[in-house]
mmCIF file of C-alpha atoms in Angstrom:
data_model
loop_
_atom_site.group_PDB
_atom_site.id
_atom_site.type_symbol
_atom_site.label_atom_id
_atom_site.label_comp_id
_atom_site.label_asym_id
_atom_site.label_seq_id
_atom_site.Cartn_x
_atom_site.Cartn_y
_atom_site.Cartn_z
ATOM 1 C CA SER A 1 163.536 109.821 117.543
ATOM 2 C CA LYS A 2 162.800 106.539 115.216
ATOM 3 C CA ALA A 3 164.085 103.881 117.481
ATOM 4 C CA PRO A 4 161.121 103.522 119.711
ATOM 5 C CA GLU A 5 158.688 103.538 116.712
ATOM 6 C CA ALA A 6 160.406 100.556 115.060
ATOM 7 C CA ALA A 7 160.330 98.748 118.404
ATOM 8 C CA GLU A 8 156.649 99.607 118.690
ATOM 9 C CA SER A 9 156.118 98.394 115.321
ATOM 10 C CA SER A 10 157.402 94.675 115.950
ATOM 11 C CA THR A 11 155.062 94.256 118.825
ATOM 12 C CA PRO A 12 151.651 92.527 118.051
ATOM 13 C CA ALA A 13 148.826 94.994 116.861
ATOM 14 C CA ALA A 14 145.864 95.212 119.139
ATOM 15 C CA PRO A 15 142.558 94.312 117.883
ATOM 16 C CA GLU A 16 141.487 97.367 115.793
ATOM 17 C CA ALA A 17 138.603 99.673 116.991
ATOM 18 C CA PRO A 18 135.968 100.986 114.619
ATOM 19 C CA ALA A 19 137.558 103.763 113.000
ATOM 20 C CA TYR A 20 133.955 105.531 113.279
ATOM 21 C CA LYS A 21 131.821 107.073 116.077
ATOM 22 C CA VAL A 22 128.194 107.600 115.361
ATOM 23 C CA ALA A 23 126.207 110.439 116.226
ATOM 24 C CA MET A 24 122.635 111.096 115.845
ATOM 25 C CA ILE A 25 120.911 114.592 115.987
ATOM 26 C CA THR A 26 117.248 114.772 116.678
ATOM 27 C CA ASP A 27 114.987 116.691 114.456
ATOM 28 C CA TYR A 28 112.850 118.534 116.790
ATOM 29 C CA GLY A 29 111.499 115.701 119.049
ATOM 30 C CA ASP A 30 113.117 113.752 121.969
ATOM 31 C CA ILE A 31 114.299 110.024 121.518
ATOM 32 C CA THR A 32 111.119 109.109 123.281
ATOM 33 C CA ASP A 33 108.784 110.460 120.776
ATOM 34 C CA GLN A 34 107.644 106.873 119.716
ATOM 35 C CA SER A 35 108.055 108.062 116.116
ATOM 36 C CA PHE A 36 111.076 108.823 113.841
ATOM 37 C CA ASN A 37 113.487 109.728 116.445
ATOM 38 C CA GLN A 38 113.044 107.084 119.200
ATOM 39 C CA THR A 39 112.930 104.377 116.369
ATOM 40 C CA THR A 40 116.049 105.770 114.279
ATOM 41 C CA TYR A 41 117.887 106.325 118.171
ATOM 42 C CA GLU A 42 117.172 102.569 119.017
ATOM 43 C CA GLY A 43 118.660 101.250 115.733
ATOM 44 C CA CYS A 44 121.939 103.189 116.019
ATOM 45 C CA LYS A 45 122.138 102.315 119.622
ATOM 46 C CA GLU A 46 121.736 98.550 118.726
ATOM 47 C CA PHE A 47 124.029 98.013 116.053
ATOM 48 C CA CYS A 48 126.773 100.468 117.994
ATOM 49 C CA GLU A 49 126.211 98.455 121.011
ATOM 50 C CA ALA A 50 126.437 95.076 119.231
ATOM 51 C CA ASN A 51 129.412 96.422 117.333
ATOM 52 C CA GLY A 52 131.509 98.263 120.084
ATOM 53 C CA VAL A 53 130.930 101.513 118.197
ATOM 54 C CA ASP A 54 130.762 104.879 120.375
ATOM 55 C CA PHE A 55 127.368 106.260 119.903
ATOM 56 C CA LYS A 56 125.831 109.446 121.362
ATOM 57 C CA TYR A 57 122.942 111.428 120.441
ATOM 58 C CA TYR A 58 122.514 115.341 120.138
ATOM 59 C CA LYS A 59 119.188 117.118 120.715
ATOM 60 C CA PRO A 60 118.865 120.747 118.848
ATOM 61 C CA ALA A 61 118.058 123.365 121.298
ATOM 62 C CA GLY A 62 114.855 124.389 119.102
ATOM 63 C CA ASP A 63 113.205 123.778 115.329
ATOM 64 C CA SER A 64 115.429 125.526 113.149
ATOM 65 C CA THR A 65 118.034 124.515 110.559
ATOM 66 C CA ALA A 66 120.607 127.013 112.610
ATOM 67 C CA GLU A 67 120.010 124.810 115.644
ATOM 68 C CA ARG A 68 120.345 121.637 113.869
ATOM 69 C CA VAL A 69 123.408 122.627 112.213
ATOM 70 C CA ALA A 70 124.790 123.793 115.518
ATOM 71 C CA MET A 71 124.583 120.200 116.632
ATOM 72 C CA VAL A 72 126.364 118.770 113.751
ATOM 73 C CA ASP A 73 129.063 121.138 114.758
ATOM 74 C CA ALA A 74 129.107 120.101 118.303
ATOM 75 C CA ALA A 75 129.065 116.284 117.186
ATOM 76 C CA VAL A 76 131.893 116.803 114.601
ATOM 77 C CA ALA A 77 133.948 118.802 117.235
ATOM 78 C CA ASP A 78 133.202 115.801 119.642
ATOM 79 C CA GLY A 79 135.214 113.661 117.125
ATOM 80 C CA TYR A 80 131.863 111.697 115.592
ATOM 81 C CA ASN A 81 132.621 111.135 112.198
ATOM 82 C CA VAL A 82 129.289 109.243 110.970
ATOM 83 C CA VAL A 83 126.181 111.599 111.485
ATOM 84 C CA VAL A 84 122.500 109.853 111.313
ATOM 85 C CA MET A 85 119.544 112.578 110.913
ATOM 86 C CA PRO A 86 115.988 111.413 110.791
ATOM 87 C CA GLY A 87 113.441 113.352 108.904
ATOM 88 C CA TYR A 88 112.610 115.780 106.096
ATOM 89 C CA ALA A 89 113.548 118.572 108.281
ATOM 90 C CA PHE A 90 117.291 118.041 107.784
ATOM 91 C CA GLY A 91 117.042 118.666 104.286
ATOM 92 C CA GLU A 92 118.732 122.532 104.408
ATOM 93 C CA THR A 93 121.045 121.293 107.170
ATOM 94 C CA ILE A 94 122.648 118.813 104.575
ATOM 95 C CA THR A 95 123.238 121.738 102.348
ATOM 96 C CA GLN A 96 124.883 123.569 104.988
ATOM 97 C CA VAL A 97 127.071 120.893 106.622
ATOM 98 C CA ALA A 98 127.943 118.198 103.881
ATOM 99 C CA ASP A 99 130.619 120.411 101.990
ATOM 100 C CA LEU A 100 132.150 122.103 105.071
ATOM 101 C CA TYR A 101 132.882 118.454 106.601
ATOM 102 C CA PRO A 102 133.979 116.304 103.685
ATOM 103 C CA ASP A 103 135.373 113.693 105.872
ATOM 104 C CA VAL A 104 132.183 113.155 107.798
ATOM 105 C CA LYS A 105 129.668 110.594 106.610
ATOM 106 C CA PHE A 106 125.984 112.011 106.783
ATOM 107 C CA ILE A 107 123.017 109.158 106.615
ATOM 108 C CA ALA A 108 119.911 111.268 106.046
ATOM 109 C CA LEU A 109 116.625 109.449 106.445
ATOM 110 C CA ASP A 110 113.288 110.409 104.550
ATOM 111 C CA VAL A 111 114.954 113.317 103.143
ATOM 112 C CA SER A 112 114.401 113.230 99.253
ATOM 113 C CA GLN A 113 115.745 115.648 96.431
ATOM 114 C CA GLY A 114 112.641 118.007 96.944
ATOM 115 C CA ASP A 115 113.888 118.502 100.546
ATOM 116 C CA LEU A 116 117.068 119.710 98.987
ATOM 117 C CA GLY A 117 116.229 121.726 96.210
ATOM 118 C CA ASP A 118 118.747 122.149 93.779
ATOM 119 C CA TYR A 119 121.687 120.864 95.894
ATOM 120 C CA GLN A 120 123.169 117.716 94.490
ATOM 121 C CA ILE A 121 124.597 115.541 97.367
ATOM 122 C CA PRO A 122 128.208 114.681 97.346
ATOM 123 C CA GLU A 123 129.880 111.539 98.036
ATOM 124 C CA ASN A 124 130.072 111.759 101.797
ATOM 125 C CA VAL A 125 126.034 111.847 102.139
ATOM 126 C CA THR A 126 123.336 109.162 101.676
ATOM 127 C CA CYS A 127 119.677 109.925 101.763
ATOM 128 C CA ALA A 128 116.994 107.273 101.744
ATOM 129 C CA VAL A 129 113.294 107.630 101.134
ATOM 130 C CA TYR A 130 110.440 105.098 101.398
ATOM 131 C CA GLN A 131 107.781 103.618 99.035
ATOM 132 C CA GLU A 132 104.936 105.003 101.435
ATOM 133 C CA GLU A 133 102.403 104.248 98.968
ATOM 134 C CA LEU A 134 103.429 100.293 99.554
ATOM 135 C CA CYS A 135 102.495 100.351 103.447
ATOM 136 C CA GLY A 136 99.425 102.909 102.780
ATOM 137 C CA TYR A 137 98.169 100.303 100.491
ATOM 138 C CA MET A 138 98.644 97.675 103.219
ATOM 139 C CA ALA A 139 96.916 99.273 105.548
ATOM 140 C CA GLY A 140 93.921 100.717 103.488
ATOM 141 C CA TYR A 141 93.868 96.602 102.399
ATOM 142 C CA ALA A 142 93.798 95.407 105.866
ATOM 143 C CA ALA A 143 91.208 97.643 107.403
ATOM 144 C CA VAL A 144 88.688 96.875 104.952
ATOM 145 C CA LYS A 145 89.357 93.271 105.197
ATOM 146 C CA LEU A 146 88.820 93.597 108.634
ATOM 147 C CA GLY A 147 85.438 94.882 108.419
ATOM 148 C CA TYR A 148 85.940 98.670 108.418
ATOM 149 C CA LYS A 149 83.526 100.338 105.432
ATOM 150 C CA GLN A 150 83.423 103.966 106.322
ATOM 151 C CA LEU A 151 87.240 105.315 106.225
ATOM 152 C CA GLY A 152 88.956 108.620 106.525
ATOM 153 C CA PHE A 153 92.535 109.871 106.030
ATOM 154 C CA LEU A 154 93.942 112.578 107.556
ATOM 155 C CA GLY A 155 97.231 113.733 106.183
ATOM 156 C CA GLY A 156 99.276 116.163 107.741
ATOM 157 C CA MET A 157 100.686 118.641 104.662
ATOM 158 C CA ALA A 158 100.568 117.550 101.106
ATOM 159 C CA VAL A 159 104.174 117.154 100.769
ATOM 160 C CA PRO A 160 104.862 113.992 98.345
ATOM 161 C CA ALA A 161 105.425 111.528 101.195
ATOM 162 C CA VAL A 162 102.252 112.171 102.557
ATOM 163 C CA VAL A 163 100.611 112.085 99.380
ATOM 164 C CA ARG A 164 101.954 108.987 98.549
ATOM 165 C CA TYR A 165 100.727 107.514 101.827
ATOM 166 C CA GLY A 166 97.115 108.580 100.954
ATOM 167 C CA TYR A 167 97.006 107.591 97.581
ATOM 168 C CA GLY A 168 98.344 104.175 98.433
ATOM 169 C CA PHE A 169 95.490 103.803 101.382
ATOM 170 C CA VAL A 170 92.990 104.877 98.691
ATOM 171 C CA GLN A 171 94.286 102.112 96.253
ATOM 172 C CA GLY A 172 94.408 99.645 99.226
ATOM 173 C CA VAL A 173 90.986 100.263 100.483
ATOM 174 C CA ASN A 174 89.460 99.950 96.672
ATOM 175 C CA ALA A 175 91.885 96.611 96.270
ATOM 176 C CA ALA A 176 89.995 94.850 99.343
ATOM 177 C CA ALA A 177 86.410 96.133 98.909
ATOM 178 C CA THR A 178 86.677 95.031 94.893
ATOM 179 C CA GLU A 179 87.777 91.499 96.086
ATOM 180 C CA LEU A 180 84.745 91.392 98.677
ATOM 181 C CA ASN A 181 82.265 92.658 96.169
ATOM 182 C CA ILE A 182 81.319 95.321 98.502
ATOM 183 C CA ALA A 183 82.847 98.724 96.424
ATOM 184 C CA ASP A 184 79.351 100.445 96.555
ATOM 185 C CA GLN A 185 79.608 100.182 100.522
ATOM 186 C CA VAL A 186 82.915 101.427 101.263
ATOM 187 C CA SER A 187 83.786 105.074 101.547
ATOM 188 C CA VAL A 188 86.812 107.126 102.277
ATOM 189 C CA LYS A 189 86.894 110.842 103.480
ATOM 190 C CA TYR A 190 90.139 112.362 102.682
ATOM 191 C CA VAL A 191 91.531 115.855 103.880
ATOM 192 C CA TYR A 192 94.792 117.351 105.271
ATOM 193 C CA GLY A 193 95.044 119.621 108.018
ATOM 194 C CA ASN A 194 98.028 121.780 106.462
ATOM 195 C CA LYS A 195 100.425 121.077 109.503
ATOM 196 C CA PHE A 196 102.366 118.306 110.912
ATOM 197 C CA ALA A 197 100.512 118.928 114.453
ATOM 198 C CA PRO A 198 97.021 118.538 116.082
ATOM 199 C CA ALA A 199 95.127 121.644 116.510
ATOM 200 C CA PRO A 200 91.467 122.316 117.724
ATOM 201 C CA GLU A 201 90.222 123.023 114.212
ATOM 202 C CA ILE A 202 91.473 119.787 113.043
ATOM 203 C CA THR A 203 90.076 117.898 116.146
ATOM 204 C CA ALA A 204 86.663 119.628 115.584
ATOM 205 C CA VAL A 205 86.552 118.292 111.848
ATOM 206 C CA MET A 206 87.618 114.676 112.982
ATOM 207 C CA ASP A 207 84.475 114.866 115.678
ATOM 208 C CA THR A 208 82.459 115.289 113.119
ATOM 209 C CA TRP A 209 83.603 112.614 110.827
ATOM 210 C CA TYR A 210 83.539 110.089 113.808
ATOM 211 C CA LYS A 211 79.917 111.093 115.242
ATOM 212 C CA GLY A 212 79.022 111.010 111.373
ATOM 213 C CA GLY A 213 79.514 107.275 111.172
ATOM 214 C CA THR A 214 83.461 107.331 110.021
ATOM 215 C CA GLU A 215 84.734 104.011 111.945
ATOM 216 C CA VAL A 216 88.632 104.375 111.193
ATOM 217 C CA VAL A 217 91.051 107.121 110.221
ATOM 218 C CA PHE A 218 94.460 106.863 108.948
ATOM 219 C CA ALA A 219 96.466 109.662 110.687
ATOM 220 C CA CYS A 220 99.544 110.364 108.654
ATOM 221 C CA GLY A 221 101.767 113.352 109.626
ATOM 222 C CA GLY A 222 103.800 113.866 112.820
ATOM 223 C CA GLY A 223 101.869 114.941 115.557
ATOM 224 C CA ILE A 224 98.438 115.345 113.709
ATOM 225 C CA TYR A 225 97.512 111.679 115.097
ATOM 226 C CA ALA A 226 96.397 113.371 118.154
ATOM 227 C CA SER A 227 93.570 115.316 116.781
ATOM 228 C CA ALA A 228 92.139 111.995 115.186
ATOM 229 C CA ALA A 229 92.484 110.212 118.350
ATOM 230 C CA GLU A 230 91.009 112.719 120.836
ATOM 231 C CA ALA A 231 88.158 112.861 118.455
ATOM 232 C CA ALA A 232 87.968 108.714 118.256
ATOM 233 C CA ALA A 233 88.142 108.723 122.173
ATOM 234 C CA LYS A 234 84.634 110.310 122.397
ATOM 235 C CA VAL A 235 82.995 107.741 120.203
ATOM 236 C CA GLU A 236 82.620 103.990 121.444
ATOM 237 C CA GLY A 237 84.617 101.569 119.230
ATOM 238 C CA ALA A 238 85.997 104.503 116.810
ATOM 239 C CA LYS A 239 89.485 103.583 115.440
ATOM 240 C CA VAL A 240 92.942 105.333 113.736
ATOM 241 C CA ILE A 241 95.702 103.685 111.979
ATOM 242 C CA GLY A 242 99.206 104.767 112.961
ATOM 243 C CA VAL A 243 101.978 105.714 110.708
ATOM 244 C CA ASP A 244 105.920 105.878 110.081
ATOM 245 C CA VAL A 245 106.446 103.791 113.382
ATOM 246 C CA ASP A 246 104.256 101.431 115.278
ATOM 247 C CA GLN A 247 102.095 103.999 117.271
ATOM 248 C CA ALA A 248 99.863 101.400 119.148
ATOM 249 C CA GLY A 249 101.785 101.982 122.267
ATOM 250 C CA ILE A 250 101.132 105.665 122.285
ATOM 251 C CA ILE A 251 97.998 106.172 121.040
ATOM 252 C CA ASP A 252 96.455 103.315 123.028
ATOM 253 C CA GLY A 253 98.437 104.318 126.122
ATOM 254 C CA ALA A 254 97.271 107.911 125.640
ATOM 255 C CA TYR A 255 93.540 107.438 124.129
ATOM 256 C CA GLY A 256 92.214 104.333 124.926
ATOM 257 C CA ASP A 257 93.087 100.380 124.741
ATOM 258 C CA GLY A 258 92.734 98.750 121.316
ATOM 259 C CA MET A 259 92.315 101.963 119.444
ATOM 260 C CA THR A 260 94.947 101.399 116.635
ATOM 261 C CA VAL A 261 93.646 99.055 113.942
ATOM 262 C CA THR A 262 97.540 98.885 112.814
ATOM 263 C CA SER A 263 100.374 101.327 111.732
ATOM 264 C CA ALA A 264 101.696 101.638 108.421
ATOM 265 C CA MET A 265 105.830 101.713 109.069
ATOM 266 C CA LYS A 266 108.694 102.953 107.448
ATOM 267 C CA GLY A 267 111.901 100.689 108.127
ATOM 268 C CA LEU A 268 114.252 103.478 109.754
ATOM 269 C CA ALA A 269 116.129 101.145 111.823
ATOM 270 C CA PRO A 270 116.700 98.473 109.192
ATOM 271 C CA THR A 271 118.299 101.517 107.195
ATOM 272 C CA VAL A 272 120.483 102.526 109.668
ATOM 273 C CA LYS A 273 121.721 99.019 110.237
ATOM 274 C CA THR A 274 122.193 98.463 106.449
ATOM 275 C CA VAL A 275 124.226 101.534 106.064
ATOM 276 C CA LEU A 276 126.214 101.399 109.248
ATOM 277 C CA ALA A 277 127.112 97.510 108.158
ATOM 278 C CA ALA A 278 128.086 99.000 104.780
ATOM 279 C CA ILE A 279 130.602 101.542 106.463
ATOM 280 C CA SER A 280 131.911 98.521 108.995
ATOM 281 C CA ALA A 281 132.709 96.392 105.653
ATOM 282 C CA ASP A 282 134.157 99.677 103.716
ATOM 283 C CA LYS A 283 131.467 99.542 101.599
ATOM 284 C CA TRP A 284 130.233 103.299 101.906
ATOM 285 C CA ALA A 285 130.640 103.710 98.269
ATOM 286 C CA ASP A 286 127.599 101.466 97.433
ATOM 287 C CA PHE A 287 125.731 104.436 99.361
ATOM 288 C CA GLY A 288 127.793 107.628 99.360
ATOM 289 C CA GLY A 289 126.335 110.032 96.987
ATOM 290 C CA LYS A 290 122.780 108.492 96.510
ATOM 291 C CA ILE A 291 119.489 108.903 97.286
ATOM 292 C CA GLU A 292 117.907 105.167 97.952
ATOM 293 C CA THR A 293 114.288 104.481 97.229
ATOM 294 C CA LEU A 294 113.472 101.701 99.737
ATOM 295 C CA GLY A 295 110.703 99.293 99.828
ATOM 296 C CA LEU A 296 110.273 95.521 99.265
ATOM 297 C CA VAL A 297 113.118 93.718 99.326
ATOM 298 C CA SER A 298 111.555 90.181 100.314
ATOM 299 C CA ASP A 299 108.444 88.366 100.352
ATOM 300 C CA ASN A 300 109.149 88.108 104.228
ATOM 301 C CA PRO A 301 107.331 91.264 105.632
ATOM 302 C CA ASP A 302 109.691 91.744 108.617
ATOM 303 C CA ASP A 303 112.870 91.966 106.113
ATOM 304 C CA ASN A 304 111.088 94.995 104.203
ATOM 305 C CA TYR A 305 111.572 98.744 104.577
ATOM 306 C CA VAL A 306 107.999 99.293 104.452
ATOM 307 C CA GLN A 307 105.395 97.163 106.885
ATOM 308 C CA LEU A 308 102.720 96.880 108.637
ATOM 309 C CA ALA A 309 103.462 97.062 112.736
ATOM 310 C CA GLY A 310 103.448 93.654 114.640
ATOM 311 C CA SER A 311 100.755 95.124 116.686
ATOM 312 C CA THR A 312 98.388 95.189 113.776
ATOM 313 C CA GLN A 313 94.662 93.630 115.042
ATOM 314 C CA PHE A 314 94.879 90.300 113.036
ATOM 315 C CA ALA A 315 91.394 88.686 112.629
ATOM 316 C CA ASP A 316 89.765 86.008 110.514
ATOM 317 C CA GLY A 317 89.179 88.974 107.873
ATOM 318 C CA PHE A 318 92.737 89.538 107.591
ATOM 319 C CA THR A 319 95.195 87.066 109.188
ATOM 320 C CA GLN A 320 99.162 87.062 109.598
ATOM 321 C CA ASP A 321 99.151 84.717 106.993
ATOM 322 C CA ASP A 322 96.997 86.834 104.684
ATOM 323 C CA TYR A 323 99.424 89.642 105.328
ATOM 324 C CA LYS A 324 102.485 87.502 104.151
ATOM 325 C CA THR A 325 100.491 86.384 101.155
ATOM 326 C CA LEU A 326 99.763 90.200 100.280
ATOM 327 C CA VAL A 327 103.447 91.144 101.000
ATOM 328 C CA ALA A 328 104.408 88.342 98.828
ATOM 329 C CA SER A 329 102.094 89.279 95.960
ATOM 330 C CA MET A 330 103.511 92.925 96.043
ATOM 331 C CA PHE A 331 106.948 91.892 96.369
ATOM 332 C CA LYS A 332 106.484 89.713 93.399
ATOM 333 C CA GLY A 333 104.672 92.370 91.128
ATOM 334 C CA ASP A 334 101.390 90.701 90.806
ATOM 335 C CA ILE A 335 99.805 93.467 92.747
ATOM 336 C CA LYS A 336 101.158 96.941 91.384
ATOM 337 C CA VAL A 337 100.405 100.400 93.413
ATOM 338 C CA ASP A 338 100.719 103.461 91.473
ATOM 339 C CA ASN A 339 103.137 105.703 93.300
ATOM 340 C CA SER A 340 102.093 109.094 91.090
ATOM 341 C CA THR A 341 101.371 111.868 93.394
ATOM 342 C CA GLU A 342 99.494 113.978 90.581
ATOM 343 C CA LYS A 343 95.995 113.203 91.349
ATOM 344 C CA MET A 344 93.565 111.050 93.377
ATOM 345 C CA PRO A 345 93.884 107.148 91.919
ATOM 346 C CA GLU A 346 90.527 106.434 89.907
ATOM 347 C CA VAL A 347 88.538 103.834 92.105
ATOM 348 C CA SER A 348 85.241 102.134 92.505
ATOM 349 C CA VAL A 349 84.975 103.148 96.243
ATOM 350 C CA LYS A 350 83.573 106.348 96.884
ATOM 351 C CA VAL A 351 86.406 109.105 97.773
ATOM 352 C CA GLU A 352 85.049 112.474 98.977
ATOM 353 C CA THR A 353 87.947 114.904 99.311
ATOM 354 C CA PHE A 354 88.177 118.010 101.343
ATOM 355 C CA ASP A 355 89.793 121.359 101.342
ATOM 356 C CA ASN A 356 92.726 121.691 103.818
ATOM 357 C CA ILE A 357 91.655 122.557 107.198
ATOM 358 C CA LEU A 358 93.983 125.244 108.126
#
């Protein structure tokens, strides 16, 4: 019957609720992992609470594409039409769900074309990848300025993101050593564990490094940091550098106060907030169907998608102001960091590379 409809339309419209609901799927960790899941979860939650948007997270039953797809299915069935997915592990999931749910917007963090294979993302997907070489550079530069001369890099697997972190780190170490005129005194040991988790064999190698004089190791690859931290805990004053998020809380908490010199971070929360704000403003088209490469957008370190952790152990050799100056020079283009993953950068400091541990 049409009459009641006409009557209804003449009443003032209620304030419109957001036309979208946000779900986040964890990769295989939990939202307390002090890494990708937790940072993404907190970013989503903060934005959704501030904007009156319904938000829920889903945790797959196991670490497989099938389990992740099942959680996307569940979220969509529950009426969620924006799905946030943190981590390269979602590459294959996207290829299975994006075309199935054309009305759902998918936001994938740290998923590159390499993770998607030949699949070209449709308009309802946006992916963000990060310029890891930039925050890797910052971490290496800071470490040498803070007085560390024998450094190590422990990568998870030699995937492009990890290699960019490592090669950026080596370039930063070299730049600081060259500025301080101590390139002949600075060295980097460089290895991949060949897995994103700790292992006794990896810890054993880290034991030999720290006992042999390595002062700080940039542990870069999921849970592999635990092997470095476990070894560092046995040697007085040994340090680690965290990755992806500010890992000082978890590393210092579990292995010893003050162990974490800094962390080279990706701005997962700013990414989520930026894209959700675009959806709110009806500007999804700015992101849909694109893989965005995110790095420096400002000379203010806090605004950037790659940065050092707030917990960085600033000291006379490298102060907060020195950090701002460094970032400003990088943003202006006065400092250029090579993002190539083809071969180890040519540097003046000594770099000793080792075969994969596993």
